[in-house]
C-alpha positions as a LaTeX table, in Angstrom:
\begin{tabular}{lrrr}
\hline
Residue & $x$ (\AA) & $y$ (\AA) & $z$ (\AA) \\
\hline
Met1 & $-140.23$ & 6.73 & 121.06 \\
Ile2 & $-137.28$ & 7.84 & 118.90 \\
Ala3 & $-134.99$ & 4.91 & 118.12 \\
Asp4 & $-131.31$ & 5.30 & 118.90 \\
Ala5 & $-129.43$ & 2.65 & 116.95 \\
Leu6 & $-126.10$ & 3.60 & 118.53 \\
Ala7 & $-127.39$ & 3.22 & 122.09 \\
Asp8 & $-129.04$ & $-0.07$ & 121.09 \\
Asp9 & $-125.76$ & $-1.36$ & 119.68 \\
Leu10 & $-123.86$ & $-0.37$ & 122.82 \\
Phe11 & $-126.53$ & $-1.96$ & 125.01 \\
Ala12 & $-126.26$ & $-5.21$ & 123.05 \\
Ala13 & $-122.48$ & $-5.20$ & 123.45 \\
Leu14 & $-122.72$ & $-4.53$ & 127.20 \\
Cys15 & $-125.21$ & $-7.40$ & 127.55 \\
Glu16 & $-122.55$ & $-9.80$ & 126.27 \\
Leu17 & $-120.44$ & $-9.12$ & 129.37 \\
Pro18 & $-120.75$ & $-11.55$ & 132.30 \\
Ile19 & $-122.24$ & $-9.88$ & 135.37 \\
Phe20 & $-120.16$ & $-9.23$ & 138.47 \\
Asp21 & $-122.76$ & $-8.43$ & 141.16 \\
Ser22 & $-120.90$ & $-6.74$ & 144.01 \\
His23 & $-123.73$ & $-6.52$ & 146.57 \\
Thr24 & $-126.78$ & $-8.74$ & 147.07 \\
His25 & $-128.91$ & $-10.26$ & 149.81 \\
Ile26 & $-129.15$ & $-13.64$ & 148.07 \\
Asp27 & $-129.18$ & $-16.75$ & 150.25 \\
Pro28 & $-126.69$ & $-19.14$ & 148.59 \\
Leu29 & $-128.54$ & $-22.11$ & 150.08 \\
Ala30 & $-131.81$ & $-20.97$ & 148.44 \\
Pro31 & $-130.72$ & $-18.49$ & 145.77 \\
Ala32 & $-133.64$ & $-18.66$ & 143.36 \\
Ala33 & $-137.36$ & $-18.14$ & 143.80 \\
Arg34 & $-139.55$ & $-21.16$ & 144.51 \\
Ser35 & $-142.78$ & $-19.60$ & 143.28 \\
Leu36 & $-144.39$ & $-16.34$ & 142.23 \\
Asp37 & $-144.87$ & $-15.65$ & 145.92 \\
Asp38 & $-141.11$ & $-15.29$ & 146.39 \\
Leu39 & $-141.00$ & $-12.79$ & 143.53 \\
Leu40 & $-143.97$ & $-10.68$ & 144.61 \\
Gly41 & $-142.82$ & $-10.89$ & 148.23 \\
Tyr42 & $-139.87$ & $-8.65$ & 147.32 \\
His43 & $-140.39$ & $-5.55$ & 149.44 \\
Tyr44 & $-140.70$ & $-3.23$ & 146.43 \\
Tyr45 & $-143.99$ & $-4.87$ & 145.41 \\
Thr46 & $-145.48$ & $-5.12$ & 148.88 \\
Glu47 & $-144.49$ & $-1.48$ & 149.49 \\
Leu48 & $-146.00$ & $-0.22$ & 146.24 \\
Ala49 & $-149.19$ & $-2.24$ & 146.62 \\
His50 & $-149.58$ & $-1.10$ & 150.23 \\
Ser51 & $-148.90$ & 2.51 & 149.25 \\
Ala52 & $-151.55$ & 2.16 & 146.54 \\
Gly53 & $-154.19$ & 0.91 & 148.97 \\
Met54 & $-153.61$ & $-2.77$ & 149.74 \\
Ser55 & $-154.07$ & $-3.74$ & 153.39 \\
His56 & $-151.58$ & $-5.58$ & 155.58 \\
Glu57 & $-154.03$ & $-8.44$ & 155.90 \\
Ser58 & $-153.09$ & $-9.82$ & 152.49 \\
Leu59 & $-149.48$ & $-10.21$ & 153.58 \\
Arg60 & $-150.05$ & $-12.29$ & 156.71 \\
Ala61 & $-148.03$ & $-15.51$ & 156.86 \\
Asp62 & $-151.19$ & $-17.60$ & 157.14 \\
Val63 & $-152.64$ & $-16.27$ & 153.87 \\
Asp64 & $-152.52$ & $-18.76$ & 151.00 \\
Pro65 & $-149.53$ & $-17.79$ & 148.79 \\
Arg66 & $-151.62$ & $-17.81$ & 145.63 \\
Glu67 & $-154.14$ & $-15.44$ & 147.21 \\
Arg68 & $-151.35$ & $-13.20$ & 148.50 \\
Cys69 & $-150.05$ & $-12.93$ & 144.93 \\
Arg70 & $-153.55$ & $-12.24$ & 143.65 \\
Ala71 & $-153.95$ & $-9.39$ & 146.14 \\
Ile72 & $-150.70$ & $-7.76$ & 145.04 \\
Leu73 & $-151.46$ & $-8.23$ & 141.34 \\
Ser74 & $-154.91$ & $-6.76$ & 141.86 \\
His75 & $-153.16$ & $-3.49$ & 142.68 \\
Val76 & $-150.53$ & $-3.72$ & 139.92 \\
Asp77 & $-152.52$ & $-1.45$ & 137.59 \\
Arg78 & $-151.94$ & 1.30 & 140.17 \\
Phe79 & $-148.14$ & 1.06 & 139.97 \\
Asp80 & $-147.49$ & $-0.25$ & 136.44 \\
Asn81 & $-145.84$ & 3.11 & 135.73 \\
Thr82 & $-142.88$ & 2.30 & 137.99 \\
Ala83 & $-139.39$ & 0.96 & 137.31 \\
Gln84 & $-140.05$ & $-1.91$ & 139.70 \\
Tyr85 & $-143.05$ & $-3.01$ & 137.64 \\
Ala86 & $-140.78$ & $-3.09$ & 134.58 \\
Trp87 & $-138.47$ & $-5.53$ & 136.42 \\
Leu88 & $-141.45$ & $-7.75$ & 137.22 \\
Leu89 & $-142.73$ & $-7.69$ & 133.66 \\
Glu90 & $-139.28$ & $-8.65$ & 132.33 \\
Ile91 & $-139.07$ & $-11.53$ & 134.82 \\
Ala92 & $-142.52$ & $-12.78$ & 133.79 \\
Arg93 & $-141.56$ & $-12.69$ & 130.12 \\
Thr94 & $-138.06$ & $-14.12$ & 130.58 \\
Tyr95 & $-138.75$ & $-16.92$ & 133.05 \\
Leu96 & $-142.50$ & $-17.56$ & 133.29 \\
Gly97 & $-143.59$ & $-17.60$ & 129.64 \\
Phe98 & $-145.77$ & $-14.47$ & 129.89 \\
Asp99 & $-146.44$ & $-12.95$ & 126.47 \\
Gly100 & $-149.00$ & $-10.26$ & 127.28 \\
Asp101 & $-148.60$ & $-6.51$ & 127.26 \\
Gln102 & $-149.56$ & $-5.81$ & 130.88 \\
Leu103 & $-149.72$ & $-7.86$ & 134.07 \\
Ala104 & $-153.04$ & $-8.02$ & 135.87 \\
Ala105 & $-154.84$ & $-9.91$ & 138.63 \\
Gly106 & $-156.32$ & $-12.18$ & 135.98 \\
Asp107 & $-152.84$ & $-13.48$ & 135.18 \\
Cys108 & $-152.29$ & $-14.74$ & 138.73 \\
Asn109 & $-153.22$ & $-18.39$ & 138.25 \\
Ala110 & $-151.26$ & $-18.85$ & 135.04 \\
Leu111 & $-148.18$ & $-17.11$ & 136.43 \\
Phe112 & $-148.37$ & $-18.96$ & 139.74 \\
Asp113 & $-148.75$ & $-22.35$ & 138.04 \\
Ser114 & $-145.91$ & $-21.56$ & 135.65 \\
Ser115 & $-143.67$ & $-20.53$ & 138.52 \\
Leu116 & $-144.33$ & $-23.77$ & 140.39 \\
Arg117 & $-143.55$ & $-25.78$ & 137.28 \\
Val118 & $-140.33$ & $-24.09$ & 136.18 \\
Met119 & $-138.92$ & $-23.30$ & 139.61 \\
Ala120 & $-139.33$ & $-26.89$ & 140.81 \\
Gln121 & $-136.61$ & $-27.99$ & 138.40 \\
Leu122 & $-133.52$ & $-29.12$ & 140.30 \\
Asp123 & $-131.26$ & $-27.05$ & 138.08 \\
Trp124 & $-133.42$ & $-23.92$ & 138.16 \\
Pro125 & $-130.79$ & $-21.73$ & 139.90 \\
Ala126 & $-128.22$ & $-22.87$ & 137.33 \\
Gln127 & $-130.62$ & $-22.00$ & 134.51 \\
Val128 & $-131.12$ & $-18.49$ & 135.90 \\
Ile129 & $-127.37$ & $-18.04$ & 136.36 \\
Ala130 & $-126.73$ & $-19.11$ & 132.76 \\
Lys131 & $-129.50$ & $-16.88$ & 131.38 \\
Thr132 & $-128.16$ & $-13.93$ & 133.38 \\
Lys133 & $-124.50$ & $-14.61$ & 132.52 \\
Leu134 & $-123.67$ & $-14.27$ & 136.19 \\
Glu135 & $-120.00$ & $-14.67$ & 137.06 \\
Lys136 & $-119.92$ & $-13.76$ & 140.77 \\
Val137 & $-122.50$ & $-12.91$ & 143.40 \\
Phe138 & $-121.44$ & $-11.07$ & 146.53 \\
Leu139 & $-123.40$ & $-11.98$ & 149.64 \\
Thr140 & $-124.44$ & $-10.23$ & 152.85 \\
Asn141 & $-123.42$ & $-12.54$ & 155.71 \\
Ala142 & $-124.18$ & $-12.10$ & 159.41 \\
Phe143 & $-121.05$ & $-12.25$ & 161.54 \\
Asp144 & $-122.04$ & $-15.68$ & 162.89 \\
Asp145 & $-122.96$ & $-17.17$ & 159.51 \\
Pro146 & $-121.23$ & $-20.60$ & 159.25 \\
Leu147 & $-120.21$ & $-19.83$ & 155.63 \\
Thr148 & $-120.64$ & $-23.46$ & 154.60 \\
Gly149 & $-122.67$ & $-25.44$ & 152.11 \\
Phe150 & $-122.12$ & $-23.28$ & 149.00 \\
Asp151 & $-119.55$ & $-22.48$ & 146.32 \\
Arg152 & $-117.65$ & $-19.59$ & 147.87 \\
Asp153 & $-115.87$ & $-18.81$ & 144.63 \\
Phe154 & $-119.20$ & $-17.97$ & 142.96 \\
Tyr155 & $-121.13$ & $-16.83$ & 146.05 \\
Val156 & $-118.51$ & $-14.58$ & 147.63 \\
Pro157 & $-118.94$ & $-13.95$ & 151.39 \\
Cys158 & $-119.07$ & $-10.44$ & 152.80 \\
Leu159 & $-118.92$ & $-9.62$ & 156.52 \\
Arg160 & $-122.00$ & $-7.51$ & 157.35 \\
Thr161 & $-121.34$ & $-5.65$ & 160.58 \\
Asp162 & $-124.49$ & $-3.70$ & 161.49 \\
Asp163 & $-125.19$ & $-5.92$ & 164.52 \\
Leu164 & $-121.64$ & $-5.53$ & 165.84 \\
Val165 & $-121.73$ & $-1.75$ & 165.59 \\
Phe166 & $-125.28$ & $-0.98$ & 166.67 \\
His167 & $-126.38$ & $-3.92$ & 168.82 \\
Leu168 & $-123.28$ & $-5.09$ & 170.68 \\
His169 & $-124.64$ & $-3.54$ & 173.88 \\
Glu170 & $-127.44$ & $-6.11$ & 173.76 \\
Pro171 & $-126.76$ & $-9.36$ & 175.67 \\
Ala172 & $-128.14$ & $-11.46$ & 172.81 \\
Thr173 & $-125.62$ & $-10.03$ & 170.34 \\
Arg174 & $-122.71$ & $-10.54$ & 172.74 \\
Glu175 & $-123.87$ & $-14.12$ & 173.32 \\
Arg176 & $-123.88$ & $-14.73$ & 169.56 \\
Leu177 & $-120.36$ & $-13.35$ & 169.39 \\
His178 & $-119.31$ & $-15.60$ & 172.28 \\
Arg179 & $-120.79$ & $-18.70$ & 170.64 \\
Cys180 & $-119.16$ & $-17.83$ & 167.35 \\
Thr181 & $-115.65$ & $-17.07$ & 168.64 \\
Gly182 & $-115.43$ & $-18.79$ & 172.04 \\
Ile183 & $-114.29$ & $-15.46$ & 173.49 \\
Glu184 & $-116.13$ & $-13.92$ & 176.45 \\
Val185 & $-116.09$ & $-10.20$ & 175.71 \\
Gly186 & $-115.50$ & $-8.19$ & 178.87 \\
Ser187 & $-112.91$ & $-5.62$ & 177.83 \\
Trp188 & $-111.78$ & $-3.69$ & 174.83 \\
Ser189 & $-108.89$ & $-6.10$ & 174.24 \\
Thr190 & $-111.13$ & $-9.18$ & 174.31 \\
Leu191 & $-113.57$ & $-7.45$ & 171.98 \\
Arg192 & $-110.77$ & $-6.82$ & 169.51 \\
Gln193 & $-109.67$ & $-10.45$ & 169.82 \\
Ala194 & $-113.20$ & $-11.63$ & 169.05 \\
Ile195 & $-113.75$ & $-9.34$ & 166.08 \\
Ser196 & $-110.26$ & $-10.09$ & 164.75 \\
Gln197 & $-111.19$ & $-13.75$ & 164.85 \\
Leu198 & $-114.29$ & $-12.97$ & 162.79 \\
Phe199 & $-112.18$ & $-11.22$ & 160.17 \\
Asp200 & $-109.74$ & $-14.10$ & 160.10 \\
Arg201 & $-112.53$ & $-16.65$ & 159.63 \\
Phe202 & $-114.25$ & $-14.63$ & 156.90 \\
Val203 & $-111.03$ & $-13.94$ & 154.99 \\
Arg204 & $-110.08$ & $-17.62$ & 155.11 \\
Ala205 & $-113.55$ & $-18.39$ & 153.75 \\
Gly206 & $-112.94$ & $-16.08$ & 150.78 \\
Ala207 & $-114.67$ & $-12.89$ & 151.97 \\
Arg208 & $-113.68$ & $-9.88$ & 149.92 \\
Ala209 & $-115.39$ & $-7.03$ & 151.77 \\
Cys210 & $-116.76$ & $-5.75$ & 155.05 \\
Ala211 & $-120.07$ & $-3.85$ & 154.84 \\
Ile212 & $-122.44$ & $-1.79$ & 156.95 \\
Ser213 & $-125.50$ & 0.45 & 156.56 \\
Leu214 & $-125.32$ & 3.66 & 158.56 \\
Pro215 & $-127.87$ & 6.13 & 159.96 \\
Pro216 & $-127.89$ & 9.82 & 159.00 \\
Ala217 & $-126.41$ & 11.20 & 162.23 \\
Phe218 & $-123.50$ & 8.76 & 162.46 \\
Ala219 & $-120.11$ & 10.51 & 162.42 \\
Pro220 & $-117.19$ & 8.07 & 162.92 \\
His221 & $-114.34$ & 9.12 & 165.18 \\
Val222 & $-111.63$ & 7.53 & 167.31 \\
Cys223 & $-113.22$ & 6.13 & 170.46 \\
Tyr224 & $-111.92$ & 3.45 & 172.87 \\
Phe225 & $-113.37$ & 2.06 & 176.12 \\
Asp226 & $-112.50$ & $-0.14$ & 179.04 \\
Ser227 & $-115.74$ & $-2.12$ & 178.77 \\
Pro228 & $-118.10$ & $-2.88$ & 175.87 \\
Ser229 & $-121.08$ & $-2.46$ & 178.19 \\
Gln230 & $-120.87$ & 1.33 & 178.01 \\
Leu231 & $-123.44$ & 3.54 & 176.32 \\
Ala232 & $-124.64$ & 2.12 & 173.03 \\
Asp233 & $-123.96$ & 5.23 & 170.94 \\
Asp234 & $-120.39$ & 5.64 & 172.17 \\
Leu235 & $-119.74$ & 1.93 & 171.82 \\
Ser236 & $-120.95$ & 2.05 & 168.22 \\
Tyr237 & $-118.29$ & 4.60 & 167.31 \\
Gly238 & $-115.55$ & 2.57 & 168.94 \\
Val239 & $-116.56$ & $-0.70$ & 167.26 \\
Phe240 & $-116.90$ & 1.01 & 163.89 \\
Trp241 & $-113.41$ & 2.48 & 164.17 \\
Met242 & $-112.08$ & $-0.95$ & 165.11 \\
Leu243 & $-113.67$ & $-2.40$ & 161.96 \\
Ala244 & $-111.88$ & 0.21 & 159.86 \\
Glu245 & $-108.59$ & $-0.71$ & 161.55 \\
Leu246 & $-109.18$ & $-4.38$ & 160.79 \\
Cys247 & $-110.12$ & $-3.61$ & 157.18 \\
Asn248 & $-106.75$ & $-1.90$ & 156.99 \\
Asp249 & $-104.98$ & $-4.88$ & 158.58 \\
Tyr250 & $-106.72$ & $-7.47$ & 156.40 \\
Gln251 & $-106.71$ & $-5.30$ & 153.25 \\
Leu252 & $-110.49$ & $-5.54$ & 152.84 \\
Pro253 & $-112.61$ & $-2.87$ & 151.14 \\
Phe254 & $-115.17$ & $-1.32$ & 153.50 \\
Asp255 & $-118.62$ & $-0.91$ & 151.92 \\
Leu256 & $-120.44$ & 2.02 & 153.50 \\
Met257 & $-124.15$ & 2.41 & 152.74 \\
Ile258 & $-124.89$ & 5.82 & 154.18 \\
Gly259 & $-128.06$ & 7.63 & 155.19 \\
Val260 & $-130.76$ & 5.08 & 156.05 \\
Asn261 & $-133.20$ & 6.23 & 158.73 \\
Arg262 & $-134.87$ & 3.13 & 160.19 \\
Arg263 & $-138.57$ & 2.84 & 161.04 \\
Val264 & $-139.66$ & 6.21 & 159.71 \\
Tyr265 & $-142.99$ & 4.58 & 158.89 \\
Pro266 & $-143.71$ & 1.92 & 161.55 \\
Gly267 & $-147.04$ & 1.18 & 159.89 \\
Gly268 & $-145.35$ & 0.06 & 156.71 \\
Val269 & $-144.93$ & $-3.47$ & 155.39 \\
His270 & $-141.92$ & $-5.63$ & 156.24 \\
Gln271 & $-138.77$ & $-3.86$ & 154.96 \\
Gly272 & $-140.97$ & $-0.95$ & 153.84 \\
Gln273 & $-140.45$ & 1.33 & 156.83 \\
Asp274 & $-137.04$ & 2.91 & 156.21 \\
Leu275 & $-136.27$ & 6.14 & 154.32 \\
Phe276 & $-133.34$ & 8.44 & 153.67 \\
Asp277 & $-132.58$ & 11.66 & 155.49 \\
Gln278 & $-131.29$ & 14.78 & 153.73 \\
Arg279 & $-129.30$ & 15.84 & 156.82 \\
Thr280 & $-126.58$ & 13.30 & 155.98 \\
Ser281 & $-123.25$ & 14.66 & 154.75 \\
Leu282 & $-120.00$ & 12.92 & 153.87 \\
Ile283 & $-118.17$ & 15.54 & 155.93 \\
Gln284 & $-119.15$ & 13.26 & 158.81 \\
Tyr285 & $-116.76$ & 10.67 & 157.31 \\
Ala286 & $-113.84$ & 12.98 & 156.51 \\
Glu287 & $-111.93$ & 11.95 & 159.66 \\
Leu288 & $-112.38$ & 8.30 & 158.71 \\
Phe289 & $-111.29$ & 8.76 & 155.09 \\
Asn290 & $-108.23$ & 10.71 & 156.21 \\
Ala291 & $-107.29$ & 8.24 & 158.95 \\
Phe292 & $-107.28$ & 5.16 & 156.69 \\
Pro293 & $-105.75$ & 6.14 & 153.34 \\
Lys294 & $-105.02$ & 2.48 & 152.46 \\
Val295 & $-108.61$ & 1.31 & 153.02 \\
Thr296 & $-110.87$ & 1.52 & 149.99 \\
Phe297 & $-114.29$ & 2.83 & 150.97 \\
Ala298 & $-116.95$ & 1.75 & 148.47 \\
Val299 & $-119.65$ & 4.30 & 149.25 \\
Ser300 & $-123.36$ & 4.13 & 148.44 \\
Val301 & $-125.79$ & 6.94 & 149.24 \\
Leu302 & $-129.57$ & 6.72 & 149.44 \\
Ser303 & $-130.37$ & 10.13 & 148.00 \\
Ser304 & $-129.62$ & 11.18 & 144.44 \\
Ala305 & $-129.34$ & 14.69 & 145.85 \\
Gln306 & $-126.19$ & 13.55 & 147.68 \\
Asn307 & $-124.58$ & 12.22 & 144.51 \\
Gln308 & $-122.71$ & 15.46 & 143.80 \\
Glu309 & $-121.11$ & 15.27 & 147.22 \\
Leu310 & $-120.16$ & 11.61 & 146.67 \\
Ala311 & $-118.73$ & 12.37 & 143.24 \\
Ser312 & $-116.74$ & 15.26 & 144.72 \\
Tyr313 & $-115.30$ & 13.12 & 147.52 \\
Ala314 & $-114.34$ & 10.45 & 144.98 \\
Trp315 & $-112.79$ & 13.21 & 142.85 \\
Ile316 & $-110.56$ & 14.30 & 145.76 \\
Phe317 & $-110.03$ & 11.26 & 148.03 \\
Pro318 & $-108.08$ & 8.40 & 146.38 \\
Asn319 & $-109.74$ & 5.88 & 148.73 \\
Val320 & $-113.40$ & 6.85 & 148.10 \\
Phe321 & $-115.19$ & 4.96 & 145.31 \\
Pro322 & $-118.85$ & 5.60 & 144.29 \\
His323 & $-120.63$ & 2.24 & 144.50 \\
Gly324 & $-123.84$ & 1.54 & 142.61 \\
His325 & $-127.20$ & 3.29 & 142.86 \\
Trp326 & $-128.71$ & 2.24 & 146.15 \\
Trp327 & $-132.37$ & 1.70 & 147.01 \\
Tyr328 & $-134.23$ & 5.00 & 146.56 \\
Ser329 & $-131.64$ & 6.17 & 144.02 \\
Asn330 & $-132.17$ & 3.02 & 141.93 \\
Ile331 & $-134.64$ & 4.70 & 139.57 \\
Pro332 & $-133.75$ & 5.40 & 135.91 \\
Ala333 & $-134.24$ & 9.17 & 136.19 \\
Phe334 & $-131.83$ & 9.34 & 139.15 \\
Ile335 & $-129.38$ & 6.78 & 137.79 \\
Glu336 & $-128.98$ & 8.66 & 134.51 \\
Gln337 & $-128.17$ & 12.02 & 136.07 \\
Asp338 & $-125.98$ & 10.46 & 138.78 \\
Leu339 & $-124.08$ & 8.26 & 136.31 \\
Arg340 & $-123.56$ & 11.19 & 133.96 \\
Ala341 & $-122.13$ & 13.27 & 136.82 \\
Arg342 & $-119.82$ & 10.48 & 137.98 \\
Leu343 & $-118.48$ & 9.88 & 134.47 \\
Gln344 & $-117.79$ & 13.60 & 134.10 \\
Ala345 & $-116.22$ & 14.10 & 137.53 \\
Val346 & $-114.54$ & 10.91 & 138.80 \\
Pro347 & $-111.56$ & 8.97 & 137.37 \\
Lys348 & $-112.97$ & 6.09 & 135.35 \\
Thr349 & $-110.82$ & 3.60 & 137.28 \\
Lys350 & $-112.85$ & 4.33 & 140.44 \\
Leu351 & $-116.43$ & 3.90 & 139.20 \\
Leu352 & $-118.15$ & 0.82 & 140.66 \\
Gly353 & $-121.11$ & 0.96 & 138.34 \\
Tyr354 & $-123.92$ & $-1.18$ & 139.66 \\
Tyr355 & $-125.06$ & $-3.93$ & 141.98 \\
Ser356 & $-128.48$ & $-5.58$ & 142.09 \\
Asp357 & $-129.13$ & $-5.61$ & 145.86 \\
Ala358 & $-131.32$ & $-8.60$ & 144.93 \\
Tyr359 & $-132.77$ & $-11.18$ & 147.28 \\
Lys360 & $-133.39$ & $-13.75$ & 144.52 \\
Leu361 & $-131.37$ & $-14.52$ & 141.39 \\
Glu362 & $-134.27$ & $-13.75$ & 139.07 \\
Phe363 & $-134.00$ & $-10.02$ & 139.83 \\
Val364 & $-130.38$ & $-9.65$ & 138.76 \\
Leu365 & $-131.09$ & $-9.66$ & 135.01 \\
Pro366 & $-133.87$ & $-7.01$ & 134.84 \\
Lys367 & $-132.04$ & $-4.72$ & 137.24 \\
Phe368 & $-128.74$ & $-4.93$ & 135.36 \\
Asn369 & $-130.58$ & $-4.53$ & 132.04 \\
Met370 & $-132.13$ & $-1.32$ & 133.35 \\
Tyr371 & $-128.68$ & $-0.01$ & 134.27 \\
Arg372 & $-127.04$ & $-1.20$ & 131.04 \\
Arg373 & $-129.66$ & 0.63 & 128.95 \\
Ile374 & $-128.93$ & 3.85 & 130.84 \\
Leu375 & $-125.16$ & 3.33 & 130.62 \\
Ala376 & $-125.43$ & 2.71 & 126.87 \\
Lys377 & $-127.47$ & 5.91 & 126.42 \\
Val378 & $-124.98$ & 8.01 & 128.41 \\
Leu379 & $-122.00$ & 6.52 & 126.56 \\
Ala380 & $-123.70$ & 7.21 & 123.22 \\
Asp381 & $-124.80$ & 10.78 & 124.02 \\
Asp382 & $-121.81$ & 12.01 & 126.01 \\
Phe383 & $-118.88$ & 10.14 & 124.45 \\
Val384 & $-119.51$ & 8.64 & 121.02 \\
Lys385 & $-121.76$ & 11.26 & 119.38 \\
Pro386 & $-119.48$ & 14.18 & 120.40 \\
Gly387 & $-116.50$ & 12.23 & 118.98 \\
Arg388 & $-114.67$ & 11.67 & 122.28 \\
Leu389 & $-114.71$ & 7.88 & 121.87 \\
Asn390 & $-115.48$ & 5.44 & 119.11 \\
Glu391 & $-117.89$ & 2.56 & 119.71 \\
Val392 & $-115.18$ & 0.08 & 120.67 \\
Gln393 & $-113.70$ & 2.51 & 123.18 \\
Ala394 & $-117.16$ & 3.24 & 124.59 \\
Val395 & $-117.78$ & $-0.46$ & 125.17 \\
Asp396 & $-114.38$ & $-0.71$ & 126.87 \\
Leu397 & $-115.35$ & 2.15 & 129.18 \\
Gly398 & $-118.68$ & 0.48 & 129.85 \\
Arg399 & $-116.90$ & $-2.78$ & 130.68 \\
Gln400 & $-114.66$ & $-0.98$ & 133.15 \\
Val401 & $-117.61$ & 0.68 & 134.87 \\
Leu402 & $-119.81$ & $-2.42$ & 134.87 \\
Arg403 & $-117.32$ & $-4.98$ & 136.12 \\
Gly404 & $-113.63$ & $-4.19$ & 135.58 \\
Asn405 & $-113.16$ & $-1.86$ & 138.53 \\
Ala406 & $-115.21$ & $-4.03$ & 140.88 \\
Glu407 & $-113.29$ & $-7.12$ & 139.82 \\
Arg408 & $-109.97$ & $-5.38$ & 140.46 \\
Leu409 & $-111.06$ & $-3.98$ & 143.82 \\
Phe410 & $-112.86$ & $-6.98$ & 145.25 \\
Cys411 & $-110.81$ & $-9.76$ & 143.66 \\
Arg412 & $-107.43$ & $-8.09$ & 143.25 \\
Lys413 & $-107.22$ & $-8.86$ & 139.56 \\
Ser414 & $-105.82$ & $-6.54$ & 136.95 \\
Thr415 & $-108.11$ & $-5.52$ & 134.12 \\
\hline
\end{tabular}
């Protein structure tokens, strides 16, 4: 490997910046892992092990956690070429005292025992936060989440709306909405009252965004009804448009995660059944972007192939911001080409560089380190070496991409 001292220096400078993680699935009441089982239970590892030949049987709830970990690690030599393995290796070295070159099934007992010992400490989440230099963690909250029992300045609520848009036709979802708001939804006006109450409660609790993941064929348009019991597809469009109206009213950014096709592989492991679909196009959202010029749409796409379209929309639409490198695009080879394109095409004030999408705090550091290495390389190659920026200016640009723009958008602070 050819050393690049400039990229190394920029990476070191970027690592000094506190992390502003604008999208996660962390549970603020149990934010850190309790054992190696919580780490290896992350869907990336169960997916990769299953893809490489591991059976579902090892993942059953009644399997001893240590043996479940041993089964996954017994397949790790089949996927130790992947980016996800690199995250796991960094976690083992950073938090679990591992000093070997490669993880293997034979390391299971030592790693498991180490995880039980260190993660049992009462201040373990605080230790991880300090090690990571985490400043804020944005959550993914169900609409009926009580939003209590945690520091909402650090763990920032976000109203996740998938159930409202895609499952409101189901009696169970409407009952949850009734219990949460006290409003019996039987008309369009009562539905708006109920969802408005949700926005009000979330904003008062410190929420700074509304978010949703969207299927490939979804194309938002104006759609109103007399009754929310009408066809599910039509109702979804109406509720989605209402959410955009309320984001406008409450001045909340709307996070759109576009292109996920659910249950493509029903035989997959838990959370390992969904894939992207190349038929998705942002032209499906043009009416939405035009209708709500004051709403900021933080847009993530699943496919790196769609990055040019996202960069182009962000180039033209003032209210469209590229947001992170989501899921199947969160691979160094894709991140580098997508980041390079965004930096060359989109105003720097609009680039929301990265979020971890993590379920446990331990994954934030290796994921952000992966991104910061790539960002440092791109800044070195495309800006400093050609003489467009000096090192100080490159770090300033990196700071803006990593956290400055997200802080300004989601917290209304100037940078």
